[in-house]
Coordinates of C-alpha atoms in Angstrom, one line a residue:
Chain O
M1 CA -69.2 -0.8 -36.0
P2 CA -68.1 1.0 -32.8
I3 CA -70.1 0.1 -29.7
I4 CA -70.4 2.4 -26.7
E5 CA -72.4 1.5 -23.6
C6 CA -74.2 4.2 -21.6
V7 CA -75.6 3.8 -18.2
P8 CA -77.8 6.9 -17.3
N9 CA -79.0 7.1 -13.7
V10 CA -82.4 9.0 -13.4
S11 CA -83.9 10.4 -10.2
E12 CA -87.2 8.5 -10.5
G13 CA -87.8 5.0 -9.1
R14 CA -91.5 5.1 -8.1
R15 CA -93.8 6.4 -10.7
L16 CA -93.8 3.6 -13.2
E17 CA -95.8 5.5 -15.9
I18 CA -93.0 8.1 -15.9
I19 CA -90.3 5.5 -16.1
A20 CA -92.2 3.9 -19.0
R21 CA -91.9 7.3 -20.8
F22 CA -88.1 7.3 -20.4
V23 CA -87.9 3.7 -21.7
D24 CA -90.2 4.6 -24.7
A25 CA -88.2 7.7 -25.5
I26 CA -85.0 5.7 -25.7
R27 CA -86.5 2.8 -27.6
A28 CA -87.8 5.3 -30.2
V29 CA -84.2 6.1 -31.3
A30 CA -83.1 3.9 -34.2
G31 CA -79.7 2.3 -33.6
V32 CA -79.9 2.3 -29.8
R33 CA -80.5 -0.9 -27.9
L34 CA -81.8 -0.8 -24.3
L35 CA -80.0 -3.8 -22.7
D36 CA -81.4 -3.5 -19.2
Y37 CA -83.2 -1.2 -16.8
S38 CA -84.1 -1.4 -13.2
S39 CA -85.9 0.9 -10.7
D40 CA -85.6 1.1 -6.9
A41 CA -88.4 2.6 -5.0
S42 CA -86.5 3.3 -1.8
H43 CA -83.6 4.8 -3.7
N44 CA -86.3 6.5 -5.9
R45 CA -83.9 6.0 -8.8
S46 CA -83.7 4.1 -12.1
V47 CA -80.6 2.8 -13.9
L48 CA -80.8 2.2 -17.6
T49 CA -78.2 0.4 -19.8
L50 CA -78.0 1.4 -23.4
A51 CA -75.7 0.5 -26.2
G52 CA -75.1 1.8 -29.7
E53 CA -72.9 4.0 -31.9
P54 CA -72.1 7.5 -30.8
A55 CA -74.7 9.5 -32.8
P56 CA -77.8 7.5 -31.9
L57 CA -76.6 7.2 -28.3
K58 CA -76.3 11.0 -28.0
A59 CA -79.8 11.3 -29.5
A60 CA -81.2 8.8 -26.9
I61 CA -79.6 10.7 -24.0
L62 CA -81.0 14.0 -25.2
A63 CA -84.5 12.3 -25.5
L64 CA -84.1 11.0 -22.0
F65 CA -83.2 14.5 -20.7
E66 CA -86.2 16.0 -22.4
Q67 CA -88.6 13.6 -20.6
A68 CA -86.8 13.7 -17.3
V69 CA -86.6 17.5 -17.1
A70 CA -90.3 17.7 -17.9
T71 CA -91.4 15.2 -15.3
I72 CA -89.0 15.2 -12.4
D73 CA -88.9 18.0 -9.8
L74 CA -86.0 17.6 -7.3
R75 CA -87.5 20.1 -5.0
T76 CA -90.0 17.5 -3.9
H77 CA -87.9 14.3 -4.7
K78 CA -87.1 12.1 -1.8
G79 CA -85.0 8.9 -1.8
E80 CA -82.1 7.1 -0.1
H81 CA -79.6 7.5 -2.9
P82 CA -77.7 10.8 -3.2
R83 CA -78.6 12.8 -6.3
M84 CA -78.3 16.3 -7.6
G85 CA -80.0 16.1 -11.0
A86 CA -83.2 14.8 -12.7
V87 CA -80.8 12.9 -15.0
D88 CA -78.2 12.5 -12.3
V89 CA -75.2 10.7 -13.9
V90 CA -74.5 9.7 -17.5
P91 CA -71.3 7.6 -18.1
F92 CA -70.2 6.6 -21.6
V93 CA -68.2 3.3 -21.6
P94 CA -66.0 2.0 -24.4
V95 CA -67.0 -1.6 -25.4
E96 CA -65.8 -2.4 -28.9
G97 CA -64.1 -0.6 -31.7
V98 CA -63.8 2.7 -29.8
T99 CA -61.3 4.3 -27.5
M100 CA -61.8 6.1 -24.2
A101 CA -61.0 9.3 -26.2
D102 CA -64.0 8.7 -28.4
C103 CA -66.2 8.3 -25.3
V104 CA -64.7 11.6 -23.8
S105 CA -65.6 13.4 -27.0
L106 CA -69.1 12.0 -27.0
A107 CA -69.6 13.0 -23.3
K108 CA -68.5 16.6 -24.1
E109 CA -70.7 16.9 -27.1
T110 CA -73.7 15.5 -25.2
A111 CA -73.0 17.8 -22.2
A112 CA -72.8 20.9 -24.4
E113 CA -76.1 20.1 -26.0
V114 CA -77.8 19.3 -22.6
A115 CA -76.8 22.7 -21.3
T116 CA -77.9 24.6 -24.4
R117 CA -81.2 22.8 -25.0
F118 CA -82.5 22.2 -21.5
G119 CA -80.7 24.9 -19.4
V120 CA -79.2 22.1 -17.2
P121 CA -75.6 22.8 -16.1
V122 CA -73.2 19.9 -16.6
F123 CA -70.1 18.7 -14.7
L124 CA -67.7 16.4 -16.5
Y125 CA -66.4 13.5 -14.5
E126 CA -64.0 10.5 -14.5
D127 CA -62.0 10.3 -17.8
A128 CA -63.9 13.3 -19.3
S129 CA -63.0 15.5 -16.3
T130 CA -60.5 18.3 -17.1
N131 CA -60.0 19.0 -13.4
P132 CA -58.3 16.5 -11.0
A133 CA -60.4 17.8 -8.1
R134 CA -63.6 17.1 -10.1
K135 CA -63.0 13.5 -11.2
N136 CA -64.9 11.5 -8.6
L137 CA -68.7 11.5 -8.8
E138 CA -68.9 11.5 -5.0
D139 CA -67.0 14.8 -4.8
I140 CA -69.1 16.5 -7.4
R141 CA -72.3 15.3 -5.9
R142 CA -71.5 16.1 -2.3
G143 CA -74.2 18.4 -0.9
E144 CA -76.7 17.0 -3.3
F145 CA -79.5 19.0 -5.0
E146 CA -80.3 20.9 -1.8
G147 CA -76.7 22.3 -1.5
L148 CA -76.2 22.8 -5.2
A149 CA -76.9 26.5 -5.6
A150 CA -74.5 27.4 -2.8
K151 CA -71.9 25.1 -4.1
M152 CA -72.1 26.4 -7.7
A153 CA -71.7 30.0 -6.4
K154 CA -68.0 29.1 -5.6
P155 CA -65.6 29.6 -8.4
E156 CA -64.1 26.1 -8.1
W157 CA -67.6 24.6 -8.7
K158 CA -68.5 26.5 -11.9
P159 CA -69.9 23.8 -14.2
D160 CA -68.1 22.7 -17.4
F161 CA -71.2 23.6 -19.5
G162 CA -74.1 25.9 -18.8
G163 CA -74.7 28.7 -16.4
D164 CA -73.6 29.1 -12.8
T165 CA -77.0 28.3 -11.2
P166 CA -78.8 25.0 -11.1
H167 CA -81.9 24.3 -13.2
V168 CA -84.8 25.2 -10.8
S169 CA -86.3 21.7 -10.8
A170 CA -83.8 19.5 -12.6
G171 CA -80.6 20.5 -10.8
A172 CA -77.4 19.7 -12.6
A173 CA -76.1 16.6 -14.4
V174 CA -72.8 14.8 -14.2
I175 CA -71.7 13.4 -17.6
G176 CA -68.5 11.6 -18.4
A177 CA -66.6 8.6 -19.6
R178 CA -65.2 5.6 -17.7
M179 CA -64.2 2.0 -18.0
P180 CA -66.8 -0.7 -17.6
L181 CA -67.5 -1.2 -13.9
I182 CA -67.6 -4.8 -12.6
A183 CA -69.7 -5.5 -9.5
Y184 CA -67.8 -8.5 -8.1
N185 CA -68.3 -10.2 -4.7
I186 CA -66.4 -13.0 -3.0
N187 CA -68.2 -15.0 -0.4
L188 CA -66.1 -16.6 2.4
A189 CA -66.9 -19.9 4.2
T190 CA -67.2 -18.2 7.6
D191 CA -69.5 -15.9 9.6
R192 CA -66.6 -13.9 10.8
L193 CA -67.3 -10.3 9.7
D194 CA -64.0 -9.1 10.9
V195 CA -62.2 -11.3 8.4
A196 CA -64.2 -9.9 5.5
K197 CA -63.6 -6.3 6.7
K198 CA -59.8 -6.9 7.1
I199 CA -59.6 -8.4 3.6
A200 CA -61.7 -5.5 2.1
S201 CA -59.5 -3.0 3.8
G202 CA -56.4 -4.7 2.5
I203 CA -57.4 -4.8 -1.2
R204 CA -59.2 -1.5 -1.6
H205 CA -57.5 1.6 -3.0
S206 CA -58.6 3.9 -0.2
S207 CA -56.7 2.0 2.4
G208 CA -53.6 1.0 0.5
G209 CA -54.9 -1.8 -1.8
F210 CA -55.3 -2.0 -5.6
R211 CA -55.8 1.2 -7.5
F212 CA -59.1 0.2 -9.1
V213 CA -60.9 -1.6 -6.3
K214 CA -63.6 -0.3 -4.0
A215 CA -64.4 -2.9 -1.3
M216 CA -66.3 -3.5 1.9
G217 CA -67.0 -6.4 4.2
I218 CA -70.6 -7.3 4.9
T219 CA -72.6 -10.2 6.3
L220 CA -75.1 -12.1 4.2
E221 CA -77.7 -12.5 6.9
D222 CA -79.8 -15.2 5.2
R223 CA -76.8 -17.4 4.5
K224 CA -74.7 -16.8 7.7
V225 CA -71.6 -16.1 5.7
V226 CA -69.6 -13.0 5.0
Q227 CA -68.8 -11.3 1.7
V228 CA -66.1 -9.1 0.4
S229 CA -68.3 -6.8 -1.8
M230 CA -66.4 -5.0 -4.5
N231 CA -66.6 -2.6 -7.5
L232 CA -63.7 -3.1 -9.9
T233 CA -63.4 0.2 -11.8
N234 CA -60.8 -0.8 -14.4
Y235 CA -60.6 -4.5 -15.1
E236 CA -57.7 -4.0 -17.5
K237 CA -55.4 -2.4 -14.9
T238 CA -56.7 -4.3 -11.8
P239 CA -58.0 -7.6 -13.2
L240 CA -60.5 -10.0 -11.7
Y241 CA -58.1 -12.8 -11.3
R242 CA -55.5 -10.8 -9.3
V243 CA -58.2 -9.6 -7.0
F244 CA -59.6 -13.2 -6.6
D245 CA -56.1 -14.7 -5.9
V246 CA -55.2 -12.0 -3.3
V247 CA -58.5 -12.4 -1.5
K248 CA -58.1 -16.1 -1.4
R249 CA -54.6 -15.9 -0.1
E250 CA -55.6 -13.3 2.6
A251 CA -58.5 -15.5 3.6
A252 CA -56.2 -18.4 4.1
R253 CA -54.2 -16.3 6.5
Y254 CA -57.2 -16.5 8.8
G255 CA -57.9 -20.1 8.1
V256 CA -60.8 -19.3 5.9
N257 CA -61.7 -20.7 2.5
V258 CA -63.4 -18.9 -0.4
L259 CA -66.9 -20.3 -0.7
E260 CA -67.7 -18.8 -4.1
S261 CA -67.6 -15.6 -6.1
E262 CA -70.2 -13.8 -8.1
I263 CA -70.5 -11.1 -10.8
V264 CA -73.6 -8.9 -10.5
G265 CA -74.9 -7.7 -13.8
L266 CA -72.9 -7.4 -17.0
V267 CA -69.2 -8.1 -17.5
P268 CA -67.2 -7.5 -20.7
A269 CA -66.1 -10.7 -22.3
A270 CA -62.5 -9.4 -22.3
A271 CA -62.5 -9.5 -18.4
L272 CA -63.3 -13.2 -18.5
V273 CA -61.0 -14.0 -21.4
A274 CA -58.1 -12.3 -19.5
T275 CA -59.0 -14.5 -16.5
A276 CA -58.9 -17.7 -18.6
K277 CA -55.6 -16.6 -20.1
Y278 CA -54.1 -16.0 -16.7
F279 CA -55.1 -19.3 -15.1
L280 CA -54.3 -21.4 -18.2
Q281 CA -51.0 -19.5 -18.7
L282 CA -52.1 -18.9 -22.3
E283 CA -49.4 -17.3 -24.5
G284 CA -49.9 -15.5 -27.7
F285 CA -53.7 -15.6 -27.5
K286 CA -55.5 -12.8 -29.4
H287 CA -59.0 -11.7 -28.7
D288 CA -60.0 -12.3 -32.4
Q289 CA -59.4 -16.0 -31.8
V290 CA -62.7 -16.0 -29.9
L291 CA -65.2 -17.3 -32.4
E292 CA -67.8 -14.8 -31.6
T293 CA -65.4 -11.8 -31.9
R294 CA -64.4 -13.1 -35.3
L295 CA -68.0 -13.4 -36.3
R296 CA -68.7 -9.8 -35.4
Q297 CA -65.6 -8.5 -37.1
S298 CA -66.3 -10.3 -40.4
K299 CA -69.8 -8.9 -40.7
Chain J
M1 CA -80.4 -15.4 -35.3
P2 CA -79.0 -18.9 -35.2
I3 CA -75.3 -19.3 -36.1
I4 CA -73.7 -22.4 -37.4
E5 CA -70.1 -22.8 -38.2
C6 CA -69.0 -25.0 -41.1
V7 CA -65.4 -26.1 -41.8
P8 CA -65.2 -27.8 -45.2
N9 CA -61.9 -29.5 -46.1
V10 CA -61.2 -29.5 -49.8
S11 CA -58.6 -31.6 -51.6
E12 CA -56.7 -28.7 -53.3
G13 CA -53.9 -26.8 -51.7
R14 CA -51.6 -25.9 -54.6
R15 CA -53.5 -24.3 -57.5
L16 CA -54.2 -20.9 -56.0
E17 CA -56.5 -19.8 -58.9
I18 CA -58.7 -22.8 -58.2
I19 CA -58.8 -22.1 -54.4
A20 CA -59.7 -18.5 -55.3
R21 CA -62.7 -19.8 -57.2
F22 CA -63.9 -21.7 -54.1
V23 CA -63.5 -18.6 -52.0
D24 CA -65.4 -16.5 -54.5
A25 CA -68.2 -19.0 -54.8
I26 CA -68.7 -19.0 -51.0
R27 CA -68.5 -15.2 -50.7
A28 CA -71.1 -14.8 -53.4
V29 CA -73.7 -16.3 -51.1
A30 CA -75.5 -13.6 -49.1
G31 CA -75.7 -14.4 -45.4
V32 CA -72.6 -16.4 -45.2
R33 CA -69.4 -15.1 -43.8
L34 CA -66.0 -16.6 -44.6
L35 CA -64.1 -16.3 -41.3
D36 CA -60.9 -17.9 -42.3
Y37 CA -59.2 -20.1 -44.9
S38 CA -55.8 -21.7 -45.2
S39 CA -54.1 -23.9 -47.8
D40 CA -51.3 -26.4 -47.4
A41 CA -49.2 -27.3 -50.4
S42 CA -47.7 -30.5 -49.0
H43 CA -51.1 -31.7 -47.7
N44 CA -52.5 -30.4 -51.0
R45 CA -55.6 -29.4 -49.0
S46 CA -57.5 -26.3 -48.0
V47 CA -59.6 -25.7 -44.9
L48 CA -62.3 -23.0 -45.0
T49 CA -64.2 -21.7 -42.0
L50 CA -67.7 -20.4 -42.8
A51 CA -70.5 -19.1 -40.5
G52 CA -74.1 -18.3 -41.0
E53 CA -77.7 -19.4 -40.7
P54 CA -78.7 -22.9 -42.0
A55 CA -80.2 -22.0 -45.4
P56 CA -77.3 -19.8 -46.7
L57 CA -74.7 -22.1 -45.3
K58 CA -76.2 -25.1 -47.3
A59 CA -76.2 -22.9 -50.4
A60 CA -72.6 -22.1 -49.9
I61 CA -71.6 -25.7 -49.4
L62 CA -73.5 -26.7 -52.6
A63 CA -71.7 -23.9 -54.5
L64 CA -68.4 -25.2 -53.1
F65 CA -69.2 -28.7 -54.3
E66 CA -70.1 -27.4 -57.7
Q67 CA -66.7 -25.8 -58.1
A68 CA -64.7 -28.6 -56.5
V69 CA -66.3 -31.4 -58.5
A70 CA -65.6 -29.4 -61.7
T71 CA -61.9 -28.7 -60.9
I72 CA -60.5 -31.5 -58.8
D73 CA -59.6 -35.0 -60.1
L74 CA -58.6 -37.4 -57.3
R75 CA -57.2 -39.8 -59.8
T76 CA -54.2 -37.5 -60.2
H77 CA -54.3 -35.8 -56.8
K78 CA -51.3 -36.3 -54.5
G79 CA -50.8 -35.0 -51.0
E80 CA -49.6 -36.0 -47.5
H81 CA -53.1 -35.7 -45.9
P82 CA -55.5 -38.7 -46.2
R83 CA -58.5 -37.9 -48.4
M84 CA -61.3 -39.6 -50.3
G85 CA -63.2 -36.8 -51.9
A86 CA -62.8 -33.5 -53.8
V87 CA -64.8 -31.9 -51.0
D88 CA -63.4 -34.3 -48.4
V89 CA -65.1 -33.5 -45.1
V90 CA -67.9 -31.1 -44.1
P91 CA -68.7 -30.7 -40.4
F92 CA -71.5 -28.4 -39.2
V93 CA -70.9 -27.0 -35.8
P94 CA -73.5 -25.4 -33.4
V95 CA -72.3 -21.9 -32.3
E96 CA -75.3 -19.9 -31.0
G97 CA -79.1 -20.3 -30.9
V98 CA -78.9 -23.7 -32.5
T99 CA -78.8 -27.3 -31.2
M100 CA -76.7 -30.2 -32.3
A101 CA -80.0 -31.7 -33.7
D102 CA -80.4 -28.6 -35.9
C103 CA -76.8 -29.2 -37.2
V104 CA -77.6 -32.9 -37.8
S105 CA -80.7 -31.9 -39.9
L106 CA -78.7 -29.5 -41.9
A107 CA -76.0 -32.1 -42.5
K108 CA -78.6 -34.6 -43.8
E109 CA -80.3 -32.1 -46.0
T110 CA -77.0 -31.0 -47.5
A111 CA -75.9 -34.5 -48.0
A112 CA -79.0 -35.5 -49.8
E113 CA -78.7 -32.6 -52.2
V114 CA -75.0 -33.2 -52.8
A115 CA -75.7 -36.8 -53.8
T116 CA -78.6 -35.8 -56.1
R117 CA -77.1 -32.8 -57.8
F118 CA -73.5 -33.9 -58.2
G119 CA -73.6 -37.7 -58.1
V120 CA -71.2 -37.7 -55.2
P121 CA -72.0 -40.4 -52.6
V122 CA -72.1 -39.1 -49.0
F123 CA -71.2 -40.8 -45.7
L124 CA -72.6 -39.2 -42.5
Y125 CA -70.2 -38.9 -39.5
E126 CA -69.9 -37.9 -35.9
D127 CA -73.2 -36.7 -34.4
A128 CA -75.0 -37.1 -37.8
S129 CA -74.0 -40.7 -38.1
T130 CA -76.7 -43.3 -37.8
N131 CA -74.3 -46.2 -37.5
P132 CA -71.9 -46.5 -34.5
A133 CA -69.3 -48.2 -36.7
R134 CA -69.3 -45.2 -39.0
K135 CA -69.0 -42.3 -36.5
N136 CA -65.2 -41.6 -36.8
L137 CA -63.9 -39.8 -39.8
E138 CA -60.7 -42.0 -39.7
D139 CA -62.7 -45.2 -40.0
I140 CA -64.8 -43.9 -42.9
R141 CA -61.8 -42.5 -44.8
R142 CA -59.5 -45.6 -44.2
G143 CA -58.4 -46.8 -47.7
E144 CA -58.7 -43.3 -49.1
F145 CA -59.9 -42.5 -52.7
E146 CA -57.8 -45.3 -54.1
G147 CA -59.5 -48.0 -52.0
L148 CA -63.0 -46.4 -52.1
A149 CA -64.6 -48.5 -55.0
A150 CA -63.6 -51.8 -53.3
K151 CA -64.7 -50.5 -49.9
M152 CA -68.1 -49.3 -51.1
A153 CA -68.8 -52.7 -52.8
K154 CA -69.1 -54.1 -49.2
P155 CA -72.7 -53.9 -47.8
E156 CA -71.5 -52.3 -44.6
W157 CA -69.9 -49.4 -46.6
K158 CA -73.0 -48.5 -48.6
P159 CA -73.2 -44.7 -48.3
D160 CA -76.0 -42.8 -46.5
F161 CA -76.9 -40.9 -49.6
G162 CA -76.2 -41.6 -53.3
G163 CA -75.2 -44.7 -55.3
D164 CA -72.8 -47.5 -54.3
T165 CA -69.9 -46.4 -56.5
P166 CA -67.7 -43.4 -56.0
H167 CA -67.9 -40.4 -58.3
V168 CA -65.2 -41.1 -60.9
S169 CA -63.1 -38.0 -60.2
A170 CA -64.6 -36.5 -57.0
G171 CA -64.8 -39.7 -54.9
A172 CA -67.2 -39.5 -51.9
A173 CA -67.8 -36.9 -49.2
V174 CA -68.1 -37.2 -45.5
I175 CA -70.7 -34.8 -44.1
G176 CA -71.8 -34.5 -40.5
A177 CA -72.2 -32.5 -37.3
R178 CA -69.9 -32.1 -34.3
M179 CA -69.0 -29.9 -31.4
P180 CA -66.4 -27.2 -32.0
L181 CA -62.9 -28.6 -31.9
I182 CA -60.3 -26.8 -29.8
A183 CA -56.6 -27.2 -30.8
Y184 CA -54.9 -26.8 -27.4
N185 CA -51.3 -27.3 -26.6
I186 CA -49.4 -27.2 -23.2
N187 CA -45.7 -26.5 -23.3
L188 CA -43.6 -28.0 -20.5
A189 CA -40.5 -26.4 -19.1
T190 CA -38.3 -29.4 -20.0
D191 CA -36.8 -31.1 -23.0
R192 CA -37.8 -34.5 -21.7
L193 CA -39.9 -36.0 -24.5
D194 CA -40.8 -39.0 -22.4
V195 CA -42.6 -36.8 -19.9
A196 CA -44.8 -35.2 -22.6
K197 CA -45.5 -38.6 -24.0
K198 CA -46.4 -40.1 -20.6
I199 CA -48.7 -37.2 -19.9
A200 CA -50.4 -37.4 -23.3
S201 CA -50.9 -41.1 -22.8
G202 CA -52.5 -40.5 -19.5
I203 CA -55.0 -37.9 -20.6
R204 CA -56.1 -39.1 -24.0
H205 CA -59.2 -41.2 -24.5
S206 CA -57.5 -43.9 -26.5
S207 CA -55.3 -44.9 -23.7
G208 CA -57.7 -44.4 -20.7
G209 CA -57.9 -40.7 -20.3
F210 CA -60.6 -38.1 -20.9
R211 CA -63.4 -39.0 -23.3
F212 CA -63.0 -36.0 -25.6
V213 CA -59.2 -35.6 -25.7
K214 CA -56.8 -36.6 -28.4
A215 CA -53.2 -36.0 -27.4
M216 CA -49.6 -36.7 -28.3
G217 CA -46.2 -35.6 -26.9
I218 CA -43.8 -33.9 -29.3
T219 CA -40.6 -31.8 -29.1
L220 CA -40.6 -28.2 -30.2
E221 CA -37.1 -28.4 -31.9
D222 CA -36.6 -24.6 -32.2
R223 CA -37.4 -24.0 -28.5
K224 CA -35.8 -27.1 -26.9
V225 CA -39.0 -27.8 -24.9
V226 CA -41.7 -30.5 -25.2
Q227 CA -45.4 -30.1 -25.8
V228 CA -48.5 -32.0 -25.0
S229 CA -50.4 -31.4 -28.3
M230 CA -54.1 -31.9 -28.0
N231 CA -57.5 -31.7 -29.8
L232 CA -60.4 -31.2 -27.4
T233 CA -63.4 -32.5 -29.3
N234 CA -66.1 -31.6 -26.8
Y235 CA -65.2 -28.7 -24.5
E236 CA -68.5 -28.9 -22.6
K237 CA -67.9 -32.4 -21.4
T238 CA -64.1 -32.3 -21.2
P239 CA -63.4 -28.7 -20.4
L240 CA -60.1 -26.8 -21.0
Y241 CA -59.5 -26.1 -17.3
R242 CA -59.8 -29.8 -16.3
V243 CA -57.3 -30.8 -18.9
F244 CA -54.9 -28.0 -17.9
D245 CA -55.1 -28.8 -14.2
V246 CA -54.5 -32.5 -14.8
V247 CA -51.6 -31.9 -17.1
K248 CA -50.1 -29.5 -14.6
R249 CA -50.4 -32.0 -11.8
E250 CA -49.0 -34.9 -13.8
A251 CA -46.1 -32.8 -14.9
A252 CA -45.4 -32.0 -11.2
R253 CA -45.1 -35.7 -10.6
Y254 CA -42.0 -35.6 -12.8
G255 CA -40.7 -32.4 -11.3
V256 CA -41.7 -30.4 -14.4
N257 CA -43.5 -27.1 -14.6
V258 CA -46.0 -25.9 -17.1
L259 CA -44.2 -23.3 -19.2
E260 CA -47.4 -22.0 -21.0
S261 CA -50.3 -23.2 -23.0
E262 CA -51.7 -22.1 -26.4
I263 CA -54.9 -22.2 -28.3
V264 CA -54.4 -22.6 -32.1
G265 CA -57.1 -21.0 -34.2
L266 CA -60.6 -20.2 -33.0
V267 CA -62.2 -21.0 -29.6
P268 CA -65.9 -20.5 -28.6
A269 CA -66.3 -17.8 -26.0
A270 CA -68.2 -20.3 -23.8
A271 CA -65.0 -22.4 -23.4
L272 CA -63.1 -19.4 -21.9
V273 CA -66.1 -18.2 -19.9
A274 CA -66.4 -21.7 -18.3
T275 CA -62.6 -21.6 -17.5
A276 CA -63.0 -18.2 -15.8
K277 CA -66.0 -19.5 -13.9
Y278 CA -64.1 -22.5 -12.7
F279 CA -61.0 -20.7 -11.4
L280 CA -62.9 -17.8 -9.9
Q281 CA -65.4 -20.3 -8.3
L282 CA -68.2 -18.2 -9.9
E283 CA -71.7 -19.2 -8.8
G284 CA -74.9 -18.3 -10.6
F285 CA -73.2 -16.8 -13.5
K286 CA -75.3 -16.8 -16.7
H287 CA -73.8 -16.5 -20.2
D288 CA -76.1 -13.5 -21.0
Q289 CA -74.3 -11.5 -18.3
V290 CA -71.5 -11.2 -20.8
L291 CA -72.0 -7.8 -22.3
E292 CA -71.3 -8.9 -25.8
T293 CA -73.8 -11.7 -25.6
R294 CA -76.5 -9.3 -24.3
L295 CA -75.7 -7.0 -27.2
R296 CA -76.2 -9.8 -29.7
Q297 CA -79.4 -11.0 -28.0
S298 CA -81.0 -7.5 -27.9
K299 CA -80.5 -6.8 -31.6

């Protein structure tokens, strides 16, 4: 039984009766599980986490588009978070028994149907992108809904599916496939923000660090300590343990200890198993030696 | 959905057509999954790994007893491994959504029915034992099938269920509940057997070490290195990472490095997650943040 995770971001975080409609539309699809959802009023945005096999997942995303296009009008939408569509971003994430290529196929099929059924143009992103200049979400979304019509008038911003103009109220959507993202923070036993910033700068891709790390240094005001706050965008290629070890070593350079680390939200078991393997120097360990994995496989 | 693991040990490891009957009898029970089975001709013994909810698991064990009592005669059975019953040992192990108390109840219900239906006396062991002198399998089994009639004639060896004499051909069974057992080995980058033996002696319970560690030092002849070979009998109370760290430190005392470690067979995900938490200094991490756990819970 292949399992794909899907984490649609929707541009509505205030009207709870509307968010309830989205949740109900997804839950009505047999074979899809809604693992989590959260709404942020200041962002005016909701993030939903779904899981299931490809066909029901596609049906659930189409049901979500149907509700969102009918109820969200970006011409009057305000919020702190950048957005350009009613359903703003839809990543498909491989979890078990599926490849990234399967997720890319699902993203393209879903995108084609979104454009046809709802008249919402779709840009493909991350692993589903067919254009290196249109891989990063931030690049695609730059200018937001307000700048979208002008942007799409340029030949290099013709969408992957649908017409060359935004949907009048629902804008455009970004649909794609990516690895699971791990929100990982390391707290340092100091209030020296410069140390957290220097370490963040050293480990993040944008300033010369690991390929799949985004990082910044911040202060946790209530605790009077600093944090290296990170997103790990490919835990297979840039693993948790390597990031932890390097942060710990860099901190020691400034006479600072690691206080603790934290994972925010969900993490694939494989990321933790790889961490245990590393520190225990485990050789020859196979993922199906994990009792729970064997249980799932033998169903 | 509660999941219990059950690992019956049966006194037949040579006649494959008989072992096939055991496997078929278990597979015929709906709701039980046979995760693994292995037979050893020199031990003349097979170990089966089952998982499921309590009721089907009990049905599967009764089906196994029915086949084993009909086909195994301990009066003519020879093998290297100590044994006193056709179905020799049956541990129930909590995996998910069940407590040890649930497993103890299941062990007692199964034991009562085994004694009634098949006339096989049953001794309870480990967490199901109601007598501190009859907790360890080795103590109960000492004397084996050949000494069983004389042993059971003593008042302190009256069984927990069934009559005071062994079944004429099937002996007696040991049924109980225990934590998952992890077979864990650490290989040292040396051929000095005395170092492995000293470390094993230092960490095992019987000579003053950790409460839930059994250990010995052996030589891996084909690789010319030594190994600290262990069974961890309660990974919650004596965790993998603590054992690894202490072995590593003790080895350093002799100028020896850890070459690698290995887990033989299955390991509960929780044991690896706890290891990752320890080394990453993870705070506030909950098991349902593991994506796969959330998937199972939301079914």
